[in-house]
mmCIF file of the C-alpha atoms, coordinates in Angstrom:
data_MODEL
# 
_entry.id   MODEL 
# 
loop_
_atom_site.group_PDB 
_atom_site.id 
_atom_site.type_symbol 
_atom_site.label_atom_id 
_atom_site.label_alt_id 
_atom_site.label_comp_id 
_atom_site.label_asym_id 
_atom_site.label_entity_id 
_atom_site.label_seq_id 
_atom_site.pdbx_PDB_ins_code 
_atom_site.Cartn_x 
_atom_site.Cartn_y 
_atom_site.Cartn_z 
_atom_site.occupancy 
_atom_site.B_iso_or_equiv 
_atom_site.pdbx_formal_charge 
_atom_site.auth_seq_id 
_atom_site.auth_comp_id 
_atom_site.auth_asym_id 
_atom_site.auth_atom_id 
_atom_site.pdbx_PDB_model_num 
ATOM 1   C CA . ARG A 1 1   ? -11.343 0.246   20.566 1.00 0.00 ? 1   ARG A CA 1 
ATOM 2   C CA . ALA A 1 2   ? -11.090 -1.806  17.379 1.00 0.00 ? 2   ALA A CA 1 
ATOM 3   C CA . LYS A 1 3   ? -9.591  -4.799  19.214 1.00 0.00 ? 3   LYS A CA 1 
ATOM 4   C CA . ILE A 1 4   ? -6.870  -5.183  16.593 1.00 0.00 ? 4   ILE A CA 1 
ATOM 5   C CA . SER A 1 5   ? -3.449  -6.309  17.728 1.00 0.00 ? 5   SER A CA 1 
ATOM 6   C CA . CYS A 1 6   ? -0.899  -3.651  16.756 1.00 0.00 ? 6   CYS A CA 1 
ATOM 7   C CA . GLU A 1 7   ? 2.866   -3.982  16.577 1.00 0.00 ? 7   GLU A CA 1 
ATOM 8   C CA . LEU A 1 8   ? 5.152   -0.980  16.080 1.00 0.00 ? 8   LEU A CA 1 
ATOM 9   C CA . ASN A 1 9   ? 8.761   -1.478  15.003 1.00 0.00 ? 9   ASN A CA 1 
ATOM 10  C CA . PHE A 1 10  ? 11.444  1.196   14.701 1.00 0.00 ? 10  PHE A CA 1 
ATOM 11  C CA . ASP A 1 11  ? 14.846  0.098   13.448 1.00 0.00 ? 11  ASP A CA 1 
ATOM 12  C CA . GLU A 1 12  ? 16.326  3.398   14.625 1.00 0.00 ? 12  GLU A CA 1 
ATOM 13  C CA . PRO A 1 13  ? 14.772  4.624   17.887 1.00 0.00 ? 13  PRO A CA 1 
ATOM 14  C CA . GLY A 1 14  ? 15.035  8.385   18.122 1.00 0.00 ? 14  GLY A CA 1 
ATOM 15  C CA . LEU A 1 15  ? 14.875  8.933   14.352 1.00 0.00 ? 15  LEU A CA 1 
ATOM 16  C CA . GLU A 1 16  ? 14.395  12.676  13.992 1.00 0.00 ? 16  GLU A CA 1 
ATOM 17  C CA . LEU A 1 17  ? 12.500  14.310  11.168 1.00 0.00 ? 17  LEU A CA 1 
ATOM 18  C CA . ALA A 1 18  ? 11.689  17.967  10.662 1.00 0.00 ? 18  ALA A CA 1 
ATOM 19  C CA . GLU A 1 19  ? 8.350   18.927  12.179 1.00 0.00 ? 19  GLU A CA 1 
ATOM 20  C CA . LEU A 1 20  ? 6.279   19.062  8.988  1.00 0.00 ? 20  LEU A CA 1 
ATOM 21  C CA . ARG A 1 21  ? 7.747   15.779  7.746  1.00 0.00 ? 21  ARG A CA 1 
ATOM 22  C CA . SER A 1 22  ? 6.838   14.134  11.064 1.00 0.00 ? 22  SER A CA 1 
ATOM 23  C CA . VAL A 1 23  ? 3.272   15.458  10.883 1.00 0.00 ? 23  VAL A CA 1 
ATOM 24  C CA . VAL A 1 24  ? 2.819   14.354  7.273  1.00 0.00 ? 24  VAL A CA 1 
ATOM 25  C CA . LEU A 1 25  ? 4.120   10.868  8.049  1.00 0.00 ? 25  LEU A CA 1 
ATOM 26  C CA . TYR A 1 26  ? 1.888   10.682  11.128 1.00 0.00 ? 26  TYR A CA 1 
ATOM 27  C CA . ARG A 1 27  ? -1.164  11.573  9.003  1.00 0.00 ? 27  ARG A CA 1 
ATOM 28  C CA . ILE A 1 28  ? -0.361  8.856   6.453  1.00 0.00 ? 28  ILE A CA 1 
ATOM 29  C CA . ILE A 1 29  ? -0.062  6.257   9.203  1.00 0.00 ? 29  ILE A CA 1 
ATOM 30  C CA . GLN A 1 30  ? -3.190  7.580   10.914 1.00 0.00 ? 30  GLN A CA 1 
ATOM 31  C CA . GLU A 1 31  ? -5.231  7.313   7.695  1.00 0.00 ? 31  GLU A CA 1 
ATOM 32  C CA . SER A 1 32  ? -3.915  3.798   7.113  1.00 0.00 ? 32  SER A CA 1 
ATOM 33  C CA . LEU A 1 33  ? -4.960  2.703   10.604 1.00 0.00 ? 33  LEU A CA 1 
ATOM 34  C CA . THR A 1 34  ? -8.338  4.414   10.275 1.00 0.00 ? 34  THR A CA 1 
ATOM 35  C CA . ASN A 1 35  ? -9.023  2.545   7.031  1.00 0.00 ? 35  ASN A CA 1 
ATOM 36  C CA . ILE A 1 36  ? -7.938  -0.724  8.634  1.00 0.00 ? 36  ILE A CA 1 
ATOM 37  C CA . SER A 1 37  ? -10.272 -0.232  11.600 1.00 0.00 ? 37  SER A CA 1 
ATOM 38  C CA . LYS A 1 38  ? -13.202 0.688   9.335  1.00 0.00 ? 38  LYS A CA 1 
ATOM 39  C CA . TYR A 1 39  ? -12.888 -1.765  6.472  1.00 0.00 ? 39  TYR A CA 1 
ATOM 40  C CA . ALA A 1 40  ? -10.214 -4.441  6.827  1.00 0.00 ? 40  ALA A CA 1 
ATOM 41  C CA . GLN A 1 41  ? -11.750 -6.725  9.456  1.00 0.00 ? 41  GLN A CA 1 
ATOM 42  C CA . ALA A 1 42  ? -8.142  -7.309  10.473 1.00 0.00 ? 42  ALA A CA 1 
ATOM 43  C CA . ARG A 1 43  ? -6.938  -9.129  13.558 1.00 0.00 ? 43  ARG A CA 1 
ATOM 44  C CA . ALA A 1 44  ? -3.382  -7.786  13.424 1.00 0.00 ? 44  ALA A CA 1 
ATOM 45  C CA . VAL A 1 45  ? -1.525  -4.734  12.117 1.00 0.00 ? 45  VAL A CA 1 
ATOM 46  C CA . GLU A 1 46  ? 2.196   -4.099  11.885 1.00 0.00 ? 46  GLU A CA 1 
ATOM 47  C CA . VAL A 1 47  ? 3.725   -0.653  11.446 1.00 0.00 ? 47  VAL A CA 1 
ATOM 48  C CA . SER A 1 48  ? 7.452   -0.575  10.695 1.00 0.00 ? 48  SER A CA 1 
ATOM 49  C CA . VAL A 1 49  ? 9.672   2.468   10.278 1.00 0.00 ? 49  VAL A CA 1 
ATOM 50  C CA . ALA A 1 50  ? 13.205  1.945   8.980  1.00 0.00 ? 50  ALA A CA 1 
ATOM 51  C CA . ARG A 1 51  ? 15.953  4.202   7.765  1.00 0.00 ? 51  ARG A CA 1 
ATOM 52  C CA . ILE A 1 52  ? 17.776  2.615   4.874  1.00 0.00 ? 52  ILE A CA 1 
ATOM 53  C CA . GLY A 1 53  ? 20.682  4.817   3.867  1.00 0.00 ? 53  GLY A CA 1 
ATOM 54  C CA . ASP A 1 54  ? 19.268  8.124   2.692  1.00 0.00 ? 54  ASP A CA 1 
ATOM 55  C CA . LEU A 1 55  ? 15.674  6.872   2.681  1.00 0.00 ? 55  LEU A CA 1 
ATOM 56  C CA . VAL A 1 56  ? 12.957  6.341   5.267  1.00 0.00 ? 56  VAL A CA 1 
ATOM 57  C CA . HIS A 1 57  ? 10.744  3.340   4.603  1.00 0.00 ? 57  HIS A CA 1 
ATOM 58  C CA . VAL A 1 58  ? 7.403   2.929   6.347  1.00 0.00 ? 58  VAL A CA 1 
ATOM 59  C CA . LEU A 1 59  ? 5.269   -0.181  6.076  1.00 0.00 ? 59  LEU A CA 1 
ATOM 60  C CA . VAL A 1 60  ? 1.731   -0.595  7.382  1.00 0.00 ? 60  VAL A CA 1 
ATOM 61  C CA . ARG A 1 61  ? 0.584   -4.192  6.935  1.00 0.00 ? 61  ARG A CA 1 
ATOM 62  C CA . ASP A 1 62  ? -2.643  -5.895  7.992  1.00 0.00 ? 62  ASP A CA 1 
ATOM 63  C CA . ASP A 1 63  ? -4.116  -9.383  7.776  1.00 0.00 ? 63  ASP A CA 1 
ATOM 64  C CA . GLY A 1 64  ? -7.570  -8.173  6.799  1.00 0.00 ? 64  GLY A CA 1 
ATOM 65  C CA . VAL A 1 65  ? -9.917  -8.870  3.915  1.00 0.00 ? 65  VAL A CA 1 
ATOM 66  C CA . GLY A 1 66  ? -7.996  -6.730  1.415  1.00 0.00 ? 66  GLY A CA 1 
ATOM 67  C CA . PHE A 1 67  ? -9.508  -4.803  -1.475 1.00 0.00 ? 67  PHE A CA 1 
ATOM 68  C CA . ASP A 1 68  ? -9.230  -4.136  -5.196 1.00 0.00 ? 68  ASP A CA 1 
ATOM 69  C CA . VAL A 1 69  ? -6.738  -1.245  -5.332 1.00 0.00 ? 69  VAL A CA 1 
ATOM 70  C CA . PRO A 1 70  ? -7.412  -0.090  -8.926 1.00 0.00 ? 70  PRO A CA 1 
ATOM 71  C CA . ALA A 1 71  ? -11.158 -0.030  -8.281 1.00 0.00 ? 71  ALA A CA 1 
ATOM 72  C CA . ALA A 1 72  ? -10.686 1.978   -5.075 1.00 0.00 ? 72  ALA A CA 1 
ATOM 73  C CA . LEU A 1 73  ? -8.412  4.478   -6.835 1.00 0.00 ? 73  LEU A CA 1 
ATOM 74  C CA . ARG A 1 74  ? -10.955 4.896   -9.645 1.00 0.00 ? 74  ARG A CA 1 
ATOM 75  C CA . ARG A 1 75  ? -13.558 5.853   -6.998 1.00 0.00 ? 75  ARG A CA 1 
ATOM 76  C CA . LYS A 1 76  ? -11.121 8.586   -5.946 1.00 0.00 ? 76  LYS A CA 1 
ATOM 77  C CA . THR A 1 77  ? -11.540 7.841   -2.257 1.00 0.00 ? 77  THR A CA 1 
ATOM 78  C CA . TYR A 1 78  ? -10.257 10.764  -0.240 1.00 0.00 ? 78  TYR A CA 1 
ATOM 79  C CA . GLY A 1 79  ? -8.277  8.648   2.206  1.00 0.00 ? 79  GLY A CA 1 
ATOM 80  C CA . LEU A 1 80  ? -6.158  6.968   -0.466 1.00 0.00 ? 80  LEU A CA 1 
ATOM 81  C CA . LEU A 1 81  ? -5.775  10.160  -2.491 1.00 0.00 ? 81  LEU A CA 1 
ATOM 82  C CA . GLY A 1 82  ? -4.801  12.071  0.640  1.00 0.00 ? 82  GLY A CA 1 
ATOM 83  C CA . MET A 1 83  ? -2.099  9.521   1.446  1.00 0.00 ? 83  MET A CA 1 
ATOM 84  C CA . GLN A 1 84  ? -0.713  9.789   -2.096 1.00 0.00 ? 84  GLN A CA 1 
ATOM 85  C CA . GLU A 1 85  ? -0.657  13.587  -1.913 1.00 0.00 ? 85  GLU A CA 1 
ATOM 86  C CA . ARG A 1 86  ? 1.056   13.512  1.468  1.00 0.00 ? 86  ARG A CA 1 
ATOM 87  C CA . ALA A 1 87  ? 3.732   11.168  0.143  1.00 0.00 ? 87  ALA A CA 1 
ATOM 88  C CA . LEU A 1 88  ? 4.404   13.717  -2.605 1.00 0.00 ? 88  LEU A CA 1 
ATOM 89  C CA . VAL A 1 89  ? 4.828   16.430  0.050  1.00 0.00 ? 89  VAL A CA 1 
ATOM 90  C CA . LEU A 1 90  ? 7.590   14.235  1.483  1.00 0.00 ? 90  LEU A CA 1 
ATOM 91  C CA . GLU A 1 91  ? 9.116   13.997  -2.023 1.00 0.00 ? 91  GLU A CA 1 
ATOM 92  C CA . GLY A 1 92  ? 8.445   10.289  -1.790 1.00 0.00 ? 92  GLY A CA 1 
ATOM 93  C CA . SER A 1 93  ? 6.237   7.536   -3.074 1.00 0.00 ? 93  SER A CA 1 
ATOM 94  C CA . LEU A 1 94  ? 3.307   5.512   -1.806 1.00 0.00 ? 94  LEU A CA 1 
ATOM 95  C CA . ARG A 1 95  ? 2.586   1.940   -2.872 1.00 0.00 ? 95  ARG A CA 1 
ATOM 96  C CA . ILE A 1 96  ? -0.560  0.084   -1.963 1.00 0.00 ? 96  ILE A CA 1 
ATOM 97  C CA . ASN A 1 97  ? -0.586  -3.683  -2.439 1.00 0.00 ? 97  ASN A CA 1 
ATOM 98  C CA . SER A 1 98  ? -3.794  -5.527  -1.725 1.00 0.00 ? 98  SER A CA 1 
ATOM 99  C CA . ALA A 1 99  ? -6.273  -7.956  -3.186 1.00 0.00 ? 99  ALA A CA 1 
ATOM 100 C CA . PRO A 1 100 ? -9.553  -9.343  -1.892 1.00 0.00 ? 100 PRO A CA 1 
ATOM 101 C CA . GLY A 1 101 ? -8.813  -11.953 0.761  1.00 0.00 ? 101 GLY A CA 1 
ATOM 102 C CA . CYS A 1 102 ? -5.093  -11.082 0.990  1.00 0.00 ? 102 CYS A CA 1 
ATOM 103 C CA . GLY A 1 103 ? -4.689  -8.231  3.472  1.00 0.00 ? 103 GLY A CA 1 
ATOM 104 C CA . THR A 1 104 ? -3.078  -4.903  2.622  1.00 0.00 ? 104 THR A CA 1 
ATOM 105 C CA . ARG A 1 105 ? 0.448   -3.447  2.519  1.00 0.00 ? 105 ARG A CA 1 
ATOM 106 C CA . ILE A 1 106 ? 0.929   0.307   2.390  1.00 0.00 ? 106 ILE A CA 1 
ATOM 107 C CA . GLU A 1 107 ? 4.521   1.389   1.832  1.00 0.00 ? 107 GLU A CA 1 
ATOM 108 C CA . VAL A 1 108 ? 5.841   4.923   1.964  1.00 0.00 ? 108 VAL A CA 1 
ATOM 109 C CA . THR A 1 109 ? 9.405   5.730   0.987  1.00 0.00 ? 109 THR A CA 1 
ATOM 110 C CA . PHE A 1 110 ? 10.888  9.212   1.147  1.00 0.00 ? 110 PHE A CA 1 
ATOM 111 C CA . PRO A 1 111 ? 14.280  10.892  1.463  1.00 0.00 ? 111 PRO A CA 1 
ATOM 112 C CA . TYR A 1 112 ? 15.666  11.175  4.970  1.00 0.00 ? 112 TYR A CA 1 
ATOM 113 C CA . LEU A 1 113 ? 16.730  14.711  5.702  1.00 0.00 ? 113 LEU A CA 1 
ATOM 114 C CA . GLN A 1 114 ? 18.390  15.363  9.038  1.00 0.00 ? 114 GLN A CA 1 
ATOM 115 C CA . ALA A 1 115 ? 16.143  17.507  11.214 1.00 0.00 ? 115 ALA A CA 1 
ATOM 116 C CA . GLN A 1 116 ? 17.554  21.003  11.609 1.00 0.00 ? 116 GLN A CA 1 
ATOM 117 C CA . PRO A 1 117 ? 16.552  23.247  14.532 1.00 0.00 ? 117 PRO A CA 1 
ATOM 118 C CA . GLY A 1 118 ? 13.445  25.162  13.531 1.00 0.00 ? 118 GLY A CA 1 
ATOM 119 C CA . ALA A 1 119 ? 13.083  23.325  10.200 1.00 0.00 ? 119 ALA A CA 1 
ATOM 120 C CA . LEU A 1 120 ? 9.560   22.584  9.041  1.00 0.00 ? 120 LEU A CA 1 
ATOM 121 C CA . LEU A 1 121 ? 10.333  20.410  6.018  1.00 0.00 ? 121 LEU A CA 1 
# 
């Protein structure tokens, strides 16, 4: 609907996470894409998921108008705060790099834990 070109890259197809970890990661990516469609005026978005040793690294990058990250965090916008809180649930970190006119990079890094049958986290 937003007419934004999207590219999805997995370095490890079939990467399995416990159910709750998958849902939390999905929500972070969903919020990122929602913000891009609402505010970024982007033409292209790339979502990459990579397992690097014991860590999972997720990058959501757009070529949009960018924004002042410190100013947005001071406004305590629920989308950005929600992504930060979700990254903490994953025992990970969230980094947002952006500036007006420069697009946005949202990076989430968290420990990879092999999915166990019936495991939620």
